[in-house]
Short mmCIF file of C-alpha atoms in Angstrom, two decimals:
data_model
loop_
_atom_site.label_atom_id
_atom_site.label_comp_id
_atom_site.label_asym_id
_atom_site.label_seq_id
_atom_site.Cartn_x
_atom_site.Cartn_y
_atom_site.Cartn_z
CA GLY A 814 128.32 105.78 112.30
CA GLN A 815 125.38 107.11 114.21
CA GLN A 816 122.34 104.90 114.56
CA LEU A 817 118.76 106.00 115.04
CA ASN A 818 116.27 103.56 116.45
CA GLN A 819 112.70 104.51 115.62
CA SER A 820 109.75 102.74 117.16
CA PRO A 821 107.30 101.38 116.62
CA GLN A 822 107.93 100.20 113.07
CA SER A 823 104.22 100.21 112.36
CA MET A 824 100.96 101.08 114.04
CA PHE A 825 97.38 100.24 113.15
CA ILE A 826 94.99 102.38 115.11
CA GLN A 827 91.39 103.46 115.18
CA GLU A 828 90.44 106.92 113.99
CA GLY A 829 90.33 109.32 116.93
CA GLU A 830 93.06 107.59 118.91
CA ASP A 831 96.26 109.31 119.91
CA VAL A 832 99.59 108.14 118.47
CA SER A 833 103.06 108.23 119.93
CA MET A 834 106.35 107.34 118.28
CA ASN A 835 109.93 107.95 119.27
CA CYS A 836 113.52 107.87 118.20
CA THR A 837 116.60 107.17 120.23
CA SER A 838 120.22 107.59 119.30
CA SER A 839 123.55 106.30 120.49
CA SER A 840 124.96 109.81 120.28
CA ILE A 841 123.79 113.40 120.45
CA PHE A 842 122.26 115.62 117.82
CA ASN A 843 121.75 119.36 117.84
CA THR A 844 118.60 119.26 115.74
CA TRP A 845 115.75 116.77 115.56
CA LEU A 846 113.41 116.72 112.61
CA TRP A 847 110.19 114.86 111.97
CA TYR A 848 108.97 114.16 108.45
CA LYS A 849 105.90 112.50 106.97
CA GLN A 850 106.02 110.63 103.69
CA ASP A 851 102.92 109.77 101.70
CA PRO A 852 103.10 106.91 99.18
CA GLY A 853 105.02 107.85 96.05
CA GLU A 854 106.03 111.25 97.35
CA GLY A 855 108.96 112.84 99.08
CA PRO A 856 109.06 113.45 102.84
CA VAL A 857 107.46 116.63 104.10
CA LEU A 858 108.86 118.41 107.13
CA LEU A 859 106.43 118.42 110.04
CA ILE A 860 108.39 119.77 112.98
CA ALA A 861 111.95 120.94 113.58
CA LEU A 862 113.43 121.01 117.07
CA TYR A 863 116.58 122.98 117.83
CA LYS A 864 117.07 122.95 121.59
CA ALA A 865 117.31 120.21 124.18
CA GLY A 866 114.04 120.05 126.08
CA GLU A 867 112.15 121.97 123.40
CA LEU A 868 108.50 121.04 123.02
CA THR A 869 106.87 122.20 119.79
CA SER A 870 103.38 121.78 118.39
CA ASN A 871 102.04 121.92 114.87
CA GLY A 872 98.28 121.50 114.96
CA ARG A 873 97.53 118.04 116.32
CA LEU A 874 101.23 117.16 116.29
CA THR A 875 103.56 117.64 119.23
CA ALA A 876 107.23 116.78 119.30
CA GLN A 877 109.92 117.09 121.92
CA PHE A 878 113.70 117.23 121.79
CA GLY A 879 114.94 115.03 124.62
CA ILE A 880 116.94 116.65 127.37
CA THR A 881 119.86 114.29 126.77
CA ARG A 882 119.87 115.29 123.05
CA LYS A 883 119.75 111.60 122.19
CA ASP A 884 116.03 111.14 121.74
CA SER A 885 112.83 112.69 120.46
CA PHE A 886 109.17 111.79 120.37
CA LEU A 887 106.26 112.71 118.13
CA ASN A 888 102.65 112.59 119.29
CA ILE A 889 99.60 112.86 117.08
CA SER A 890 96.34 113.55 118.85
CA ALA A 891 92.89 112.51 117.63
CA SER A 892 94.15 110.74 114.53
CA ILE A 893 92.26 111.03 111.24
CA PRO A 894 92.48 108.94 108.06
CA SER A 895 94.77 111.43 106.31
CA ASP A 896 97.39 110.87 108.99
CA VAL A 897 98.18 107.61 107.21
CA GLY A 898 101.75 107.50 105.96
CA ILE A 899 105.29 106.86 107.06
CA TYR A 900 106.79 109.11 109.70
CA PHE A 901 110.55 109.53 109.84
CA CYS A 902 112.63 111.09 112.52
CA ALA A 903 115.97 112.57 111.57
CA GLY A 904 118.81 113.74 113.72
CA GLN A 905 121.06 116.48 112.46
CA LEU A 906 124.50 117.29 113.74
CA VAL A 907 125.89 120.60 112.54
CA LEU A 908 129.66 120.60 112.60
CA ARG A 909 132.27 122.97 111.26
CA ALA A 910 133.26 120.31 108.75
CA GLY A 911 129.68 119.92 107.59
CA ASN A 912 126.32 118.49 108.52
CA MET A 913 125.35 114.95 109.22
CA LEU A 914 121.72 113.94 108.90
CA THR A 915 120.68 110.48 110.04
CA PHE A 916 117.21 109.03 109.45
CA GLY A 917 115.30 106.61 111.58
CA GLY A 918 113.80 103.53 110.00
CA GLY A 919 110.32 105.04 109.87
CA THR A 920 106.98 104.36 111.53
CA ARG A 921 104.22 103.24 109.21
CA LEU A 922 100.89 104.54 110.50
CA MET A 923 97.61 103.05 109.41
CA VAL A 924 94.31 104.54 110.59
CA LYS A 925 91.07 102.63 110.52
CA PRO A 926 88.04 104.88 109.94
CA GLY B 1442 107.99 127.73 103.03
CA ALA B 1443 110.93 126.21 101.25
CA VAL B 1444 109.94 124.37 98.08
CA VAL B 1445 112.00 121.80 96.25
CA SER B 1446 110.85 120.71 92.83
CA GLN B 1447 111.97 117.40 91.35
CA HIS B 1448 111.40 116.31 87.77
CA PRO B 1449 110.36 113.93 86.33
CA SER B 1450 108.12 112.25 88.88
CA ARG B 1451 108.15 109.00 86.93
CA VAL B 1452 110.36 107.65 84.19
CA ILE B 1453 110.55 104.33 82.42
CA CYS B 1454 113.63 103.63 80.38
CA LYS B 1455 115.27 100.74 78.61
CA SER B 1456 118.29 99.00 79.99
CA GLY B 1457 121.51 100.65 78.84
CA THR B 1458 120.09 104.13 78.46
CA SER B 1459 120.76 107.12 80.69
CA VAL B 1460 118.25 109.11 82.68
CA LYS B 1461 118.59 112.61 84.08
CA ILE B 1462 116.68 113.77 87.15
CA GLU B 1463 116.49 117.46 88.04
CA CYS B 1464 116.15 118.99 91.46
CA ARG B 1465 115.42 122.68 91.90
CA SER B 1466 115.06 124.85 94.94
CA LEU B 1467 112.29 127.26 94.00
CA ASP B 1468 112.34 129.95 96.65
CA PHE B 1469 115.74 129.72 98.26
CA GLN B 1470 119.36 129.23 97.32
CA ALA B 1471 120.61 125.77 98.12
CA THR B 1472 124.31 125.63 98.71
CA THR B 1473 123.99 121.93 99.43
CA MET B 1474 121.73 119.36 97.84
CA PHE B 1475 121.45 115.70 98.69
CA TRP B 1476 120.39 112.69 96.67
CA TYR B 1477 118.70 109.74 98.32
CA ARG B 1478 117.52 106.39 97.16
CA GLN B 1479 114.62 104.60 98.79
CA PHE B 1480 113.70 100.95 98.42
CA PRO B 1481 110.15 99.79 99.17
CA LYS B 1482 109.24 99.95 102.85
CA GLN B 1483 112.67 101.21 103.80
CA SER B 1484 114.15 104.44 105.01
CA LEU B 1485 116.05 106.90 102.86
CA MET B 1486 119.58 105.98 101.91
CA LEU B 1487 121.94 108.87 101.24
CA MET B 1488 123.73 108.46 97.94
CA ALA B 1489 125.67 111.69 97.64
CA THR B 1490 126.04 115.25 98.80
CA SER B 1491 126.48 117.93 96.20
CA ASN B 1492 127.81 121.40 96.88
CA GLU B 1493 127.36 124.16 94.36
CA GLY B 1494 130.40 124.57 92.19
CA SER B 1495 132.32 121.57 93.48
CA LYS B 1496 132.41 117.83 93.05
CA ALA B 1497 129.84 115.71 94.79
CA THR B 1498 130.75 113.57 97.76
CA TYR B 1499 129.52 110.02 97.35
CA GLU B 1500 128.62 107.62 100.12
CA GLN B 1501 130.44 104.36 100.40
CA GLY B 1502 129.22 101.84 97.88
CA VAL B 1503 127.71 104.37 95.48
CA GLU B 1504 129.39 104.37 92.07
CA LYS B 1505 130.21 107.93 91.10
CA ASP B 1506 130.64 107.03 87.43
CA LYS B 1507 127.20 105.50 87.36
CA PHE B 1508 125.37 108.22 89.29
CA LEU B 1509 126.65 111.50 87.90
CA ILE B 1510 125.79 114.55 89.93
CA ASN B 1511 126.06 118.12 88.76
CA HIS B 1512 125.30 121.14 90.93
CA ALA B 1513 126.00 123.97 88.55
CA SER B 1514 123.93 126.66 90.25
CA LEU B 1515 122.54 127.50 93.67
CA THR B 1516 119.10 126.33 92.60
CA LEU B 1517 119.71 123.28 90.44
CA SER B 1518 121.29 119.88 90.91
CA THR B 1519 120.97 116.97 88.50
CA LEU B 1520 121.44 113.25 88.94
CA THR B 1521 122.14 111.22 85.82
CA VAL B 1522 121.82 107.47 86.05
CA THR B 1523 124.12 106.23 83.31
CA SER B 1524 123.72 102.93 81.49
CA ALA B 1525 120.76 102.06 83.65
CA HIS B 1526 120.01 98.47 84.57
CA PRO B 1527 116.90 96.92 86.10
CA GLU B 1528 118.56 96.86 89.52
CA ASP B 1529 118.75 100.67 89.36
CA SER B 1530 114.97 100.78 89.47
CA SER B 1531 114.08 102.64 92.62
CA PHE B 1532 112.64 105.81 94.11
CA TYR B 1533 115.15 108.66 93.98
CA ILE B 1534 114.61 111.72 96.15
CA CYS B 1535 116.53 114.94 96.25
CA SER B 1536 116.67 117.39 99.10
CA ALA B 1537 118.07 120.82 99.61
CA ARG B 1538 119.13 123.08 102.40
CA GLY B 1539 119.75 126.79 102.49
CA ARG B 1540 121.79 127.66 105.55
CA ARG B 1541 123.91 124.99 107.23
CA GLU B 1542 121.64 124.74 110.27
CA SER B 1543 118.40 124.73 108.28
CA PRO B 1544 116.32 121.55 107.99
CA LEU B 1545 116.26 119.63 104.76
CA HIS B 1546 113.37 120.03 102.37
CA PHE B 1547 112.62 117.24 99.94
CA GLY B 1548 111.47 116.99 96.38
CA ASN B 1549 108.56 114.73 95.50
CA GLY B 1550 110.79 111.96 94.28
CA THR B 1551 111.32 110.21 90.96
CA ARG B 1552 110.16 106.67 90.39
CA LEU B 1553 112.65 105.10 87.98
CA THR B 1554 111.77 101.86 86.27
CA VAL B 1555 114.36 100.25 84.04
CA THR B 1556 113.04 97.57 81.72
#
């Protein structure tokens, strides 16, 4: 099946620093999604990307759908303590027979005040 | 935005009993709902896909007789863990989608502890 490699697995940064994480795939997707999960809660959708090359921002978050459709990155600028959590990328392939959604392994972000 | 409500958020049950978890889409009709299981410090593992009015499709290795899924309406899916054992203790998360191309929205998860 499809594999999503998400990196880094974890990051420990100082408050105010910028963060970058990415996902790469062995095959193409037609949608890339980025979620954040806080401890003990379900993932919350941050950004959805629908077109190759698309660059989308949501506040301090910016994500891009790679031109090859096999990768995506998420940047967080000027990190704050509440950015702490696990960030998951997900690739979605919409087919006539149905949808396939594949998750990356997650990036655990820790922010030092 | 799309809201998915999952209940209960936590449940503790004795080994051998059954537990039902509900997942509701509050402001949209979900033709498809998904059930995931998440172990500590790991990603989400898809257990099954449920389509309204039809039988759920289970992923390989997931026992359909143990994890009963019912999707009786466009806004409600339930997962029943039957004859629960301690190894079933985990974090279960549901998600729902409206249109086929729409992103998934997740419930807040259910922490199941089987003693």
